[in-house]
Amino acid sequence: MNPFRYSKPDTLQAAVDLSSATSRFIAGGTNLLDLMKENLTRPQHLIDITGLPLADLSETPSGGVMIGALVSNADLAWHPWIERRYPLLSQAILAGASPQLRNMASTGGNLLQRTRCYYFYDANVPCNKRRPGSGCPARNGLNRIHAILGASDQCVATHPSDMCVALAALDAVVHVLGRGGARTIEFADFHRLPGDAPERDNQLADDELITYIELPAAGFVEHSHYLKIRDRASYAFALVSVAAALELDGPVIRQARLALGGVAHKPWRDRAVENWLTGQTVSRETFTAAADALLQNAEPLEHNGFKVKLARRAIVRALSDAALMGGTAR
């Protein structure tokens, strides 16, 4: 590990003023410290934000919830407001990591965690996310866990978060603060597809700090479900995950949200498919048609073609569970 400076500011503005292209904000450190130990990132300055007033939840005037960036994953998953009003989010958080990690990991940090691509984590091989222009060995190498949607010639890595898949489906909004002031970013726009700049995971500027994540009032309490398919039952990242949320009027779908994890560089949504579901009748045929439409542009690699069929089945199952089982967290 390389030497670095350490600061612990006591105000948001002080934290932002300390930031630079060579600094990193740190809270739980569940991903950042691993990256530093593996010599994959070398910040010259760590800015500890754990003393900032960002560890609370509050209600918004519109009936939504504002989540502080320092709320732990565990506290968020088990918070009464989240359990009752946003069961999809609670389910997704509890499907991720381990209890110990959820106790440490912060809400803001969850949005910023980096891919678990094994080539990215091996400092001895090329990787465009680490060294732009060096190449992507995953594209023609071992790529079982990699992307089938939205990838590029430069990168086929996937985003690892479960929480983010649910936040995408819920149309969350990310609040950030930088030297230029505060701004909001729609969750759908927060993470990037790799394109020709795979080293950039999101739309944050170097001096910007996530302060809050805002949830709208509609939490799809009655009909939502998070389904995660992985190689083992715990402490494993998703091969495919699905956040499904429906608003129903009898058997008729009045509103639909559908987000996929484990298949792209960011949580994957297709508004056209969601719009098509609106007005359709709940049935296996309807859900199968939606799955086919969502996956029609999939481009599997040599070792991950199974993800297309797996995702298709997972989408149908998650939508069916959302329609029939409601928002029960499990």
Coordinates of C-alpha atoms in Angstrom, one line a residue:
M1 CA 0.0 0.0 0.0
N2 CA 1.3 3.5 -0.9
P3 CA 1.6 6.3 1.6
F4 CA -1.3 8.8 1.7
R5 CA -2.6 11.8 3.6
Y6 CA -5.6 11.4 5.9
S7 CA -8.2 14.1 6.8
K8 CA -11.5 13.9 8.7
P9 CA -13.5 17.1 7.9
D10 CA -16.5 18.0 10.1
T11 CA -18.6 19.8 7.4
L12 CA -19.7 18.9 4.0
Q13 CA -18.1 22.0 2.4
A14 CA -14.8 21.2 4.1
A15 CA -14.9 17.7 2.6
V16 CA -15.6 19.0 -0.8
D17 CA -12.9 21.6 -0.6
L18 CA -10.3 19.0 0.3
S19 CA -11.2 16.8 -2.7
S20 CA -9.1 16.4 -5.9
A21 CA -8.5 14.0 -8.7
T22 CA -6.0 12.2 -6.5
S23 CA -8.1 12.0 -3.4
R24 CA -10.9 9.6 -2.4
F25 CA -13.7 9.9 0.1
I26 CA -13.9 6.9 2.5
A27 CA -16.7 5.8 4.7
G28 CA -17.1 2.0 5.3
G29 CA -14.2 1.3 3.0
T30 CA -15.5 -2.2 2.1
N31 CA -14.4 -1.9 -1.5
L32 CA -11.9 1.0 -1.5
L33 CA -9.6 -0.7 1.0
D34 CA -9.5 -3.9 -1.0
L35 CA -8.6 -1.9 -4.1
M36 CA -5.8 -0.1 -2.2
K37 CA -4.5 -3.4 -0.7
E38 CA -4.3 -4.9 -4.2
N39 CA -2.5 -1.7 -5.5
L40 CA -5.3 -1.1 -8.0
T41 CA -6.0 2.4 -6.8
R42 CA -3.4 4.7 -5.2
P43 CA -5.1 7.8 -3.6
Q44 CA -2.7 10.4 -2.3
H45 CA -5.3 11.7 0.1
L46 CA -8.1 9.8 2.0
I47 CA -10.9 12.0 3.2
D48 CA -12.9 10.3 6.0
I49 CA -16.5 11.5 5.8
T50 CA -17.8 9.3 8.7
G51 CA -18.2 12.4 10.9
L52 CA -20.5 14.2 8.5
P53 CA -24.3 14.5 9.2
L54 CA -25.4 12.1 6.5
A55 CA -26.5 9.1 8.6
D56 CA -30.2 9.7 8.8
L57 CA -33.4 9.1 6.9
S58 CA -36.1 11.7 6.5
E59 CA -39.4 12.1 4.7
T60 CA -39.8 14.4 1.8
P61 CA -42.7 16.8 1.3
S62 CA -43.9 14.7 -1.6
G63 CA -44.1 11.6 0.5
G64 CA -40.8 10.0 -0.5
V65 CA -37.7 9.2 1.7
M66 CA -34.3 10.9 1.7
I67 CA -31.5 8.5 2.6
G68 CA -28.2 9.9 4.0
A69 CA -25.2 8.6 2.1
L70 CA -23.7 7.3 5.4
V71 CA -26.7 5.1 6.4
S72 CA -25.3 1.6 6.6
N73 CA -26.7 -1.1 4.3
A74 CA -27.9 -3.0 7.3
D75 CA -29.7 -0.1 8.9
L76 CA -31.3 0.8 5.6
A77 CA -32.6 -2.7 4.8
W78 CA -34.2 -3.1 8.3
H79 CA -35.5 0.5 8.6
P80 CA -39.3 0.4 9.2
W81 CA -39.9 2.9 6.4
I82 CA -37.9 0.8 3.9
E83 CA -39.4 -2.5 5.0
R84 CA -42.9 -1.2 4.7
R85 CA -42.8 1.2 1.9
Y86 CA -39.9 0.0 -0.3
P87 CA -39.7 -3.8 0.2
L88 CA -38.0 -4.2 -3.2
L89 CA -35.0 -2.2 -1.8
S90 CA -34.9 -4.1 1.4
Q91 CA -34.9 -7.5 -0.4
A92 CA -32.1 -6.4 -2.7
I93 CA -29.9 -5.2 0.1
L94 CA -30.3 -8.4 2.1
A95 CA -29.5 -10.4 -1.0
G96 CA -26.0 -8.8 -1.1
A97 CA -22.7 -9.4 0.7
S98 CA -22.7 -10.7 4.3
P99 CA -24.2 -9.3 7.5
Q100 CA -20.7 -8.1 8.5
L101 CA -20.2 -6.2 5.3
R102 CA -23.7 -4.8 5.4
N103 CA -23.0 -3.4 8.8
M104 CA -20.0 -1.5 7.5
A105 CA -21.0 -0.6 3.9
S106 CA -22.6 2.8 3.3
T107 CA -25.4 3.7 1.0
G108 CA -23.3 6.2 -0.9
G109 CA -20.4 3.8 -1.2
N110 CA -22.6 1.0 -2.5
L111 CA -23.3 3.2 -5.6
L112 CA -19.5 3.6 -6.1
Q113 CA -18.3 0.1 -5.8
R114 CA -16.2 -1.1 -8.7
T115 CA -16.6 -4.2 -10.9
R116 CA -15.5 -7.6 -9.7
C117 CA -14.1 -8.6 -13.1
Y118 CA -11.2 -10.8 -12.3
Y119 CA -9.0 -9.1 -15.0
F120 CA -9.7 -5.8 -13.3
Y121 CA -8.5 -7.2 -10.0
D122 CA -5.3 -8.7 -11.5
A123 CA -2.7 -5.8 -11.6
N124 CA -0.4 -8.0 -13.8
V125 CA -2.7 -8.1 -16.8
P126 CA -4.0 -5.3 -19.1
C127 CA -7.4 -3.7 -18.3
N128 CA -8.9 -0.6 -19.9
K129 CA -10.7 0.2 -16.6
R130 CA -7.3 0.5 -14.8
R131 CA -5.1 1.6 -17.7
P132 CA -7.1 3.1 -20.6
G133 CA -5.9 1.8 -23.9
S134 CA -4.2 -1.3 -22.5
G135 CA -6.9 -3.7 -23.7
C136 CA -9.7 -5.9 -22.5
P137 CA -8.6 -9.5 -22.0
A138 CA -12.0 -10.5 -20.8
R139 CA -13.6 -10.0 -24.3
N140 CA -11.7 -13.0 -25.7
G141 CA -10.7 -14.7 -22.4
L142 CA -12.7 -16.1 -19.5
N143 CA -15.9 -14.2 -19.6
R144 CA -18.5 -16.3 -17.8
I145 CA -19.5 -13.5 -15.4
H146 CA -19.4 -10.6 -17.9
A147 CA -21.9 -8.4 -19.7
I148 CA -24.4 -9.5 -22.4
L149 CA -25.9 -6.0 -22.7
G150 CA -24.5 -2.5 -23.3
A151 CA -20.8 -3.6 -23.5
S152 CA -18.2 -2.2 -25.9
D153 CA -15.0 -3.3 -27.5
Q154 CA -13.2 -1.5 -24.7
C155 CA -14.9 -3.3 -21.7
V156 CA -17.3 -6.1 -20.9
A157 CA -17.4 -5.7 -17.1
T158 CA -20.6 -5.8 -15.1
H159 CA -21.7 -3.6 -12.2
P160 CA -21.8 -5.7 -9.0
S161 CA -24.4 -4.0 -6.8
D162 CA -27.7 -5.5 -5.8
M163 CA -29.0 -2.3 -4.1
C164 CA -28.4 -0.3 -7.3
V165 CA -30.7 -2.6 -9.3
A166 CA -33.5 -1.9 -6.9
L167 CA -32.8 1.8 -6.8
A168 CA -32.9 1.9 -10.6
A169 CA -36.3 0.2 -10.7
L170 CA -37.6 2.7 -8.1
D171 CA -36.5 5.8 -10.0
A172 CA -34.3 7.0 -7.2
V173 CA -32.5 10.4 -7.5
V174 CA -28.9 10.9 -6.4
H175 CA -28.0 14.2 -4.6
V176 CA -24.4 15.3 -4.8
L177 CA -22.4 18.3 -3.6
G178 CA -19.3 19.7 -5.3
R179 CA -17.4 23.0 -5.4
G180 CA -19.9 24.3 -8.0
G181 CA -22.7 23.6 -5.6
A182 CA -25.4 20.9 -5.2
R183 CA -27.1 19.1 -8.0
T184 CA -29.2 16.0 -8.6
I185 CA -28.7 13.1 -11.0
E186 CA -31.5 10.7 -12.0
F187 CA -30.5 7.2 -11.1
A188 CA -30.8 6.0 -14.6
D189 CA -28.1 8.5 -15.6
F190 CA -25.8 8.1 -12.7
H191 CA -23.8 5.0 -13.9
R192 CA -22.3 4.9 -17.4
L193 CA -22.0 2.3 -20.1
P194 CA -18.4 1.7 -20.9
G195 CA -18.3 3.1 -24.5
D196 CA -14.7 4.3 -25.2
A197 CA -14.1 5.5 -21.6
P198 CA -14.6 2.4 -19.4
E199 CA -12.4 3.8 -16.7
R200 CA -15.4 6.1 -15.8
D201 CA -18.0 4.2 -13.9
N202 CA -20.4 7.1 -13.2
Q203 CA -21.1 10.8 -13.8
L204 CA -19.5 12.2 -10.7
A205 CA -16.9 14.9 -11.0
D206 CA -13.7 14.5 -9.0
D207 CA -14.8 17.0 -6.4
E208 CA -18.4 15.7 -6.0
L209 CA -19.6 13.9 -2.9
I210 CA -22.8 11.9 -2.7
T211 CA -24.9 13.3 0.1
Y212 CA -28.4 11.7 -0.2
I213 CA -30.4 9.2 -2.3
E214 CA -34.0 10.2 -2.7
L215 CA -36.8 7.7 -3.2
P216 CA -40.1 8.8 -4.7
A217 CA -43.3 8.2 -2.9
A218 CA -44.3 5.2 -5.1
G219 CA -42.6 2.2 -3.6
F220 CA -44.7 -0.6 -5.2
V221 CA -45.5 -2.0 -1.8
E222 CA -48.1 -4.6 -2.9
H223 CA -46.4 -6.0 -6.0
S224 CA -42.6 -6.1 -6.1
H225 CA -39.9 -8.7 -6.0
Y226 CA -36.1 -9.0 -6.2
L227 CA -34.7 -12.2 -7.6
K228 CA -30.9 -12.9 -7.5
I229 CA -29.3 -15.9 -9.2
R230 CA -25.8 -16.7 -8.2
D231 CA -23.3 -19.6 -8.0
R232 CA -23.8 -20.1 -4.2
A233 CA -26.5 -19.1 -1.7
S234 CA -24.6 -16.4 0.0
Y235 CA -21.7 -14.0 -0.3
A236 CA -21.7 -14.2 -4.1
F237 CA -22.4 -11.6 -6.8
A238 CA -25.3 -12.0 -9.2
L239 CA -24.9 -13.9 -12.4
V240 CA -28.3 -12.4 -13.2
S241 CA -30.6 -10.4 -10.9
V242 CA -34.1 -8.9 -11.5
A243 CA -35.9 -6.1 -9.7
A244 CA -39.6 -6.3 -10.8
A245 CA -42.3 -3.9 -9.6
L246 CA -45.9 -3.7 -10.8
E247 CA -48.9 -1.6 -10.1
L248 CA -52.0 -3.6 -10.8
D249 CA -55.7 -3.0 -11.4
G250 CA -57.1 -6.5 -11.0
P251 CA -55.2 -8.5 -13.7
V252 CA -54.3 -5.3 -15.7
I253 CA -50.8 -3.8 -15.4
R254 CA -51.1 -0.1 -14.8
Q255 CA -47.4 0.5 -14.3
A256 CA -44.3 -1.6 -14.5
R257 CA -40.6 -1.3 -13.6
L258 CA -38.0 -3.8 -14.5
A259 CA -34.2 -3.6 -13.9
L260 CA -31.5 -6.2 -14.4
G261 CA -28.2 -6.8 -12.6
G262 CA -25.2 -8.9 -13.5
V263 CA -25.7 -8.3 -17.2
A264 CA -24.3 -4.9 -18.0
H265 CA -21.9 -2.1 -16.9
K266 CA -24.8 -0.5 -15.0
P267 CA -28.3 -1.6 -13.8
W268 CA -30.2 -2.3 -17.0
R269 CA -33.6 -0.8 -17.8
D270 CA -35.5 -0.5 -21.0
R271 CA -38.4 2.1 -20.7
A272 CA -39.9 0.9 -24.0
V273 CA -40.5 -2.6 -22.5
E274 CA -41.9 -1.1 -19.3
N275 CA -44.3 1.1 -21.4
W276 CA -45.3 -1.9 -23.4
L277 CA -46.2 -3.8 -20.3
T278 CA -48.6 -1.0 -19.3
G279 CA -52.1 -2.0 -20.2
Q280 CA -51.2 -5.7 -20.6
T281 CA -52.8 -8.5 -18.6
V282 CA -50.8 -10.4 -16.1
S283 CA -49.9 -13.8 -17.6
R284 CA -46.9 -15.9 -18.3
E285 CA -47.2 -15.1 -22.0
T286 CA -47.1 -11.3 -21.3
F287 CA -44.0 -11.7 -19.0
T288 CA -42.2 -13.9 -21.6
A289 CA -42.8 -11.4 -24.3
A290 CA -41.4 -8.7 -22.0
A291 CA -38.3 -10.8 -21.3
D292 CA -37.7 -11.5 -25.0
A293 CA -38.0 -7.8 -25.8
L294 CA -35.6 -6.8 -23.0
L295 CA -33.0 -9.3 -24.1
Q296 CA -33.4 -8.9 -27.9
N297 CA -30.1 -6.9 -28.2
A298 CA -28.1 -9.2 -26.0
E299 CA -24.6 -10.0 -27.3
P300 CA -23.2 -12.9 -25.3
L301 CA -19.5 -13.8 -25.3
E302 CA -17.9 -17.2 -25.6
H303 CA -18.5 -18.3 -22.1
N304 CA -21.6 -16.4 -20.9
G305 CA -24.3 -17.3 -23.5
F306 CA -26.1 -19.1 -20.7
K307 CA -26.9 -15.7 -19.2
V308 CA -29.4 -15.0 -22.0
K309 CA -31.6 -18.0 -21.2
L310 CA -31.0 -17.5 -17.4
A311 CA -32.1 -13.9 -17.6
R312 CA -35.2 -14.8 -19.6
R313 CA -36.3 -17.3 -17.0
A314 CA -35.4 -14.9 -14.2
I315 CA -37.4 -12.0 -15.6
V316 CA -40.5 -14.2 -16.0
R317 CA -40.1 -15.6 -12.5
A318 CA -39.6 -12.2 -10.9
L319 CA -42.5 -10.6 -12.7
S320 CA -44.7 -13.6 -11.7
D321 CA -43.6 -13.4 -8.1
A322 CA -44.2 -9.6 -8.0
A323 CA -47.8 -10.1 -9.4
L324 CA -48.7 -13.1 -7.2
M325 CA -46.7 -12.7 -4.0
G326 CA -46.6 -9.0 -3.4
G327 CA -43.8 -7.2 -1.7
T328 CA -42.9 -9.6 1.0
A329 CA -39.3 -9.4 1.9
R330 CA -37.5 -12.7 2.1

